[in-house]
């Protein structure tokens, strides 16, 4: 039986003809063998040689190991290995991030990055709103957006929930959202909540303040479009979907369905199971890239190493993947920095992110000693200080809400 080698080290790889993936590999095998095992498993091979593979199939569809570093490999998959119209993201992921994680012989493996050819990117539509569209809806063209997550995350009935949103708006916040754990529990049915929040947002607007609240419609795949339609009819101005638990296809179906006319806020709950181990799983970067292809308008990217959730400097790559408007043919995605945020760290986040960002605080608003409105004011003031390049402690001298927040939580 003929044996085939997947090694094409140093060869020129046409970025328009291949999907190129960078993996981190921890193995006791020689790297070349490990790389070949991955390339084989994910394209024309399997754990053993097979009599059914021939030169033609191998040449056209075999993955190519293009580069090997100390603990990294670059593998290029021919475009013909992918099935976009039928298959789409689930099929793409089966190739670039499928069985390989379970290969006994490999040890640990992490998909660090992926580069799609233009011909494949063109098959996706990207965000309908993106940064520009969301900013337009809010009449806030330059300043960072500033939001909250209603807390407690579960338990509040619709009226109290909507009162929280109203107060947050009165305090100057541009955004708020459901927590990922809240959908349609009996203490806060989604219809009553959406209607109550819509009334609060209308009231704020009639008082001169525009605000969005993302209603969490994460649910079973066969019901998600219907739920999105319903919440729109109840007055939702934005919807939220959890991309890891619902899947990329949920984001895509919502973004591409013409009946959905509001921005999609993409939460990433459970991503830590894949992204946290620096040697195993999938880094946030490919997730960000694929969410953008599928049409997410805003996406959680972490707090650039400053909040409660673990994060690292690589979060900057996620930010870049949201904002890159040179190599990516879609609208930019609003990066959302959330998780353990409070006024004293807003400056550092914005320093790292720039102004095209949505900064969000749940506890950092609801935990303010003066209540939600003052908590919202403190967050808004912290954003204003950063926007005007004024040190936060300086700004706090004549902004009492901010001063109290700095006294309570400090600053970094
Ligand atoms: C933030 C949050 C988000 C986290 C998830 C929460 O609340 O709503 O789920 O941001 O992290 O409930 O924890 P707090 P990430 O402001 O009260 O921390 O965006 O990194 O996935
Ligand atoms: Mg949450």
PDB file of C-alpha atoms in Angstrom, residues 11 21 53 108 199 239 257 276 301 307-308 335 350 389:
ATOM      1  CA  UNK A  11       6.091  25.507   0.202  1.00  0.00           C
ATOM      2  CA  UNK A  21      -4.810  27.041  10.601  1.00  0.00           C
ATOM      3  CA  UNK A  53      -6.738   6.556  -1.045  1.00  0.00           C
ATOM      4  CA  UNK A 108      -2.663  18.636  24.055  1.00  0.00           C
ATOM      5  CA  UNK A 199     -41.722  50.887  27.935  1.00  0.00           C
ATOM      6  CA  UNK A 239     -31.374  40.576  20.995  1.00  0.00           C
ATOM      7  CA  UNK A 257     -33.068  36.261   8.367  1.00  0.00           C
ATOM      8  CA  UNK A 276      -8.861  28.914  29.005  1.00  0.00           C
ATOM      9  CA  UNK A 301     -14.027  39.751  24.049  1.00  0.00           C
ATOM     10  CA  UNK A 307     -11.663  42.326  34.969  1.00  0.00           C
ATOM     11  CA  UNK A 308     -12.945  39.296  36.949  1.00  0.00           C
ATOM     12  CA  UNK A 335     -16.188  44.635  21.069  1.00  0.00           C
ATOM     13  CA  UNK A 350     -10.233  52.082  27.235  1.00  0.00           C
ATOM     14  CA  UNK A 389      -8.130  62.042  28.721  1.00  0.00           C
TER      15      UNK A 389
END
